[in-house]
mmCIF file of C-alpha atoms in Angstrom:
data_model
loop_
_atom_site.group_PDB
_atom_site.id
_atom_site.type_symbol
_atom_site.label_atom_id
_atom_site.label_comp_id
_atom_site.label_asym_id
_atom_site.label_seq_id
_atom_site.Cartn_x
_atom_site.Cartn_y
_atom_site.Cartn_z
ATOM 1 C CA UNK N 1 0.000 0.000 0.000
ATOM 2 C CA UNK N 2 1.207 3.496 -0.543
ATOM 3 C CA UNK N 3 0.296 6.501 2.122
ATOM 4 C CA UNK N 4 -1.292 10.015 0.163
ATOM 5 C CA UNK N 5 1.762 12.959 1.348
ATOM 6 C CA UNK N 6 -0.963 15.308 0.967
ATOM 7 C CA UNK N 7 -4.673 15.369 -0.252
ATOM 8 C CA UNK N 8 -4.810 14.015 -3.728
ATOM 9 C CA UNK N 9 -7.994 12.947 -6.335
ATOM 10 C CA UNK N 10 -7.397 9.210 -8.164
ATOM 11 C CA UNK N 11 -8.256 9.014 -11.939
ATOM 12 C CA UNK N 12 -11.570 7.799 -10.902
ATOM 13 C CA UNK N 13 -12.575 11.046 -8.693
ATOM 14 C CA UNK N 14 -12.136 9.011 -5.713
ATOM 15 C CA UNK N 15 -10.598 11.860 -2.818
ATOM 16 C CA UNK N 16 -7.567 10.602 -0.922
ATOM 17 C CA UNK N 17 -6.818 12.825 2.462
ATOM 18 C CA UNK N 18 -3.388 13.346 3.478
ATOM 19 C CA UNK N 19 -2.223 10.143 5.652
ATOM 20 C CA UNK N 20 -4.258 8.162 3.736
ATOM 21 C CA UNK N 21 -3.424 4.554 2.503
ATOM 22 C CA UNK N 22 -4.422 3.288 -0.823
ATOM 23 C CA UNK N 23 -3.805 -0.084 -2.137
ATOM 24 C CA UNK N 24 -5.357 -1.659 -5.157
ATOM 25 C CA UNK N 25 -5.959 -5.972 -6.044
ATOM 26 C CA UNK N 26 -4.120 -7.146 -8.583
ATOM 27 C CA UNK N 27 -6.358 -9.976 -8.564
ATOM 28 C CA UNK N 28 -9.419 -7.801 -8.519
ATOM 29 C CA UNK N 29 -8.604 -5.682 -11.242
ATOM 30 C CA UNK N 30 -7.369 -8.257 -13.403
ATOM 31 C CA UNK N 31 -11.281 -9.262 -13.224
ATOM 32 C CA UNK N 32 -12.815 -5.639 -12.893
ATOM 33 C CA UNK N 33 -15.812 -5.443 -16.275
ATOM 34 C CA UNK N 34 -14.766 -1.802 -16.149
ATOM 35 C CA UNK N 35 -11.249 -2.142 -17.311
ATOM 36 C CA UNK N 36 -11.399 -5.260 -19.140
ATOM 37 C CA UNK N 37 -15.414 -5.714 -20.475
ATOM 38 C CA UNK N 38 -18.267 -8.008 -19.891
ATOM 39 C CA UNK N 39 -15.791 -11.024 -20.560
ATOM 40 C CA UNK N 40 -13.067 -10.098 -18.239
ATOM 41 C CA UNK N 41 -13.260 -13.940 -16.712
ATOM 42 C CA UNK N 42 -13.066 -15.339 -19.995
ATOM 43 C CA UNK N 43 -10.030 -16.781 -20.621
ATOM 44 C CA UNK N 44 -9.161 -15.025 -24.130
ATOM 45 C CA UNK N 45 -5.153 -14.087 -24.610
ATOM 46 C CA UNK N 46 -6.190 -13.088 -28.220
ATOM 47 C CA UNK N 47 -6.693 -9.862 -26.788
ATOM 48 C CA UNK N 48 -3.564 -8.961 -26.040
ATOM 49 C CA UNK N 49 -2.658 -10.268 -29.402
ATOM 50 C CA UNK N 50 -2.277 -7.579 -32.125
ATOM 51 C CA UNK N 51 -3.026 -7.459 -36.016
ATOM 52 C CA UNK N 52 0.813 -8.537 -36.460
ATOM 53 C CA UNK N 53 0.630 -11.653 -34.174
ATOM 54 C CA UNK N 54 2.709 -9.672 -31.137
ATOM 55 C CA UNK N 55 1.792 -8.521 -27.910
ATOM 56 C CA UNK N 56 0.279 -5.652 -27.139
ATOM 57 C CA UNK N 57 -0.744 -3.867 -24.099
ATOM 58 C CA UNK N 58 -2.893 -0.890 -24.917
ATOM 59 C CA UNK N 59 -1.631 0.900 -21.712
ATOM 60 C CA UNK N 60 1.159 -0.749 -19.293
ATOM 61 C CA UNK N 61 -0.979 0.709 -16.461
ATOM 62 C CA UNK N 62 -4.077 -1.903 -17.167
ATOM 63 C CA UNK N 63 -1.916 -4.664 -17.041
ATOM 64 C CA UNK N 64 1.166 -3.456 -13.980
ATOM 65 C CA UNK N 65 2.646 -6.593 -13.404
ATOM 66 C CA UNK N 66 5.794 -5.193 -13.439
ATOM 67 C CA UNK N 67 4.733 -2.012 -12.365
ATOM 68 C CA UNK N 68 4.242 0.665 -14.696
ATOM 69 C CA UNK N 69 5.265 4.432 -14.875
ATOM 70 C CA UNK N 70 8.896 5.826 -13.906
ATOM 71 C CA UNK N 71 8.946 2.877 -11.093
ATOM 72 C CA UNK N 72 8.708 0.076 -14.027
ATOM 73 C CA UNK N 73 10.978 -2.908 -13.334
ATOM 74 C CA UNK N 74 13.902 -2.175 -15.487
ATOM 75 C CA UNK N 75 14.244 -6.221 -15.601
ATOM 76 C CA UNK N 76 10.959 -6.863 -17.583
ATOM 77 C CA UNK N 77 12.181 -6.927 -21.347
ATOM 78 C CA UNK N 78 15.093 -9.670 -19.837
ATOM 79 C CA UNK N 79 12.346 -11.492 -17.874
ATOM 80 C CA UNK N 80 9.843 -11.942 -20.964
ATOM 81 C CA UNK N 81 12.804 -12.857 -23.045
ATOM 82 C CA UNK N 82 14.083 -15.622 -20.345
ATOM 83 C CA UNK N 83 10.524 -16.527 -19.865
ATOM 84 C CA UNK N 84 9.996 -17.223 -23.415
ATOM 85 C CA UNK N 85 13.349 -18.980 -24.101
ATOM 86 C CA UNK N 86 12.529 -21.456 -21.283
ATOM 87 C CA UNK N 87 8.825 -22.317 -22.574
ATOM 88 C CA UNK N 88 10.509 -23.008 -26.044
ATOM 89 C CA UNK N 89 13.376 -24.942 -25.153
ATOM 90 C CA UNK N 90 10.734 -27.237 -23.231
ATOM 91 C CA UNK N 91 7.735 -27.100 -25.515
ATOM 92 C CA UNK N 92 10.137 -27.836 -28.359
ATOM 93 C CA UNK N 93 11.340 -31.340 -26.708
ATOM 94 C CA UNK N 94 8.019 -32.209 -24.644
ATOM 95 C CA UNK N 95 4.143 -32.206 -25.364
ATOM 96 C CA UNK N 96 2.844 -30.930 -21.839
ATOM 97 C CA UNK N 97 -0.534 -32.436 -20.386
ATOM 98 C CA UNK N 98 -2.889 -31.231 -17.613
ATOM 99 C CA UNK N 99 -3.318 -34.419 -15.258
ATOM 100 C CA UNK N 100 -7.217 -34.925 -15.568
ATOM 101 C CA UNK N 101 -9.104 -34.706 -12.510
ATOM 102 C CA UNK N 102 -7.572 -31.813 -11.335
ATOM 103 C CA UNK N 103 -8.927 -28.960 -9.117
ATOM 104 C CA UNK N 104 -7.388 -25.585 -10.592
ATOM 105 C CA UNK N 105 -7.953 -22.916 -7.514
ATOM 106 C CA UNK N 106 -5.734 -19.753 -7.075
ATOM 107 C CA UNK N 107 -4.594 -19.044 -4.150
ATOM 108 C CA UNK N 108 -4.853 -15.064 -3.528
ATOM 109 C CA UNK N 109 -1.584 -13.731 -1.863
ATOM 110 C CA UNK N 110 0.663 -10.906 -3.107
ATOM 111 C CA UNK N 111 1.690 -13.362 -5.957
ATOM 112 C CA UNK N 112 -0.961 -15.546 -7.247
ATOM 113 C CA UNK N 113 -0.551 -18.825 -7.444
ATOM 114 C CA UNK N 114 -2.310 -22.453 -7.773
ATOM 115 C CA UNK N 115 -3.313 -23.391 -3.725
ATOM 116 C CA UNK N 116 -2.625 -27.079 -4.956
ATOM 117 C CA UNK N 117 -0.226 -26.469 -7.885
ATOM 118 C CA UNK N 118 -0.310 -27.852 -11.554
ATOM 119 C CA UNK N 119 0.456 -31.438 -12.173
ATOM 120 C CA UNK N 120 1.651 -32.136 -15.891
ATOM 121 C CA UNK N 121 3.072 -34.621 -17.642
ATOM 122 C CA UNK N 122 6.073 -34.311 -20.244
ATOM 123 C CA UNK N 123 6.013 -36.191 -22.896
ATOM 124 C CA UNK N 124 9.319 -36.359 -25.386
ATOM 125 C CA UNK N 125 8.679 -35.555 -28.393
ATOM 126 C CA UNK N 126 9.615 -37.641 -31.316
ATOM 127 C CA UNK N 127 13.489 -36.487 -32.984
ATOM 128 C CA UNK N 128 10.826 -36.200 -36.390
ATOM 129 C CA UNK N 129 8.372 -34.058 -34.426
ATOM 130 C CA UNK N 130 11.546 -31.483 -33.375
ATOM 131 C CA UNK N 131 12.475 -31.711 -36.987
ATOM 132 C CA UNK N 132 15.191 -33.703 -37.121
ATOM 133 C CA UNK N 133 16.434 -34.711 -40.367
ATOM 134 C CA UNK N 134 13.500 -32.225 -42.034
ATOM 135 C CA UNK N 135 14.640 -29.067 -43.482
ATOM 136 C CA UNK N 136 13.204 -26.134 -41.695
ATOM 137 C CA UNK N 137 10.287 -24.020 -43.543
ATOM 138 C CA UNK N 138 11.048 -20.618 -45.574
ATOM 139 C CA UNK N 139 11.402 -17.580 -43.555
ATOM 140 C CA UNK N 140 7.803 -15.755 -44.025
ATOM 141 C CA UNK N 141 7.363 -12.868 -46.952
#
């Protein structure tokens, strides 16, 4: 939570006195209809998609996991590249399954998590399904 210096209005018109303490769910907003529509508990990461197939994020505010403003993390371009070097290098050698039967339940702390975690199985992939011996396709237009 952060403490208001001195009287202060948020975005919303919401007054904050001086002394004040303000502190916002991540949780909650990542769920709020006014920030994110009528089918903000839809699972849908199309829409942070964009026309060319990248992400987007209309405003780094709506989406702050790393903060946003002049207080952004200055490691989030290294942890988004790490992040998607590691689910390559594994989803290139191994076909990941959900065990079935599972109960998926977050657990609502300062970092959300799954209360009973995420059992998968890896499965190797075949050396013809990582392209071994296949030449690899054209680079695009």
């Amino acid at each position: 939570f952060k403490e208001a210096v001195e009287d202060d209005v948020l975005p919303d018109g919401s007054p904050v006195r001086k002394g004040g303490r303000v502190i916002y769910s991540i949780y909650s907003m990542g769920r709020a209809v006014g920030v994110w529509g009528k089918d903000c508990r839809e699972f849908r990461p199309e829409r942070w998609i964009g026309d060319g197939g990248r992400f987007e994020c209309e405003s780094q505010f709506k989406y702050p996991v790393f903060n946003a403003g002049p207080r952004l993390c200055i490691g989030k371009k290294f942890a988004y590249v790490q992040m998607k070097m590691v689910a390559a290098a594994v989803l290139l050698r191994y076909r990941v399954n959900v065990v079935d039967g599972q109960v998926v339940e977050p657990k609502i702390t300062t970092t959300l998590y799954m209360k009973n975690g995420l059992l998968v199985t890896f499965i190797p992939r075949a050396q013809k399904e990582i392209g071994g011996g296949v030449p690899p396709p054209p680079p695009p237009p």
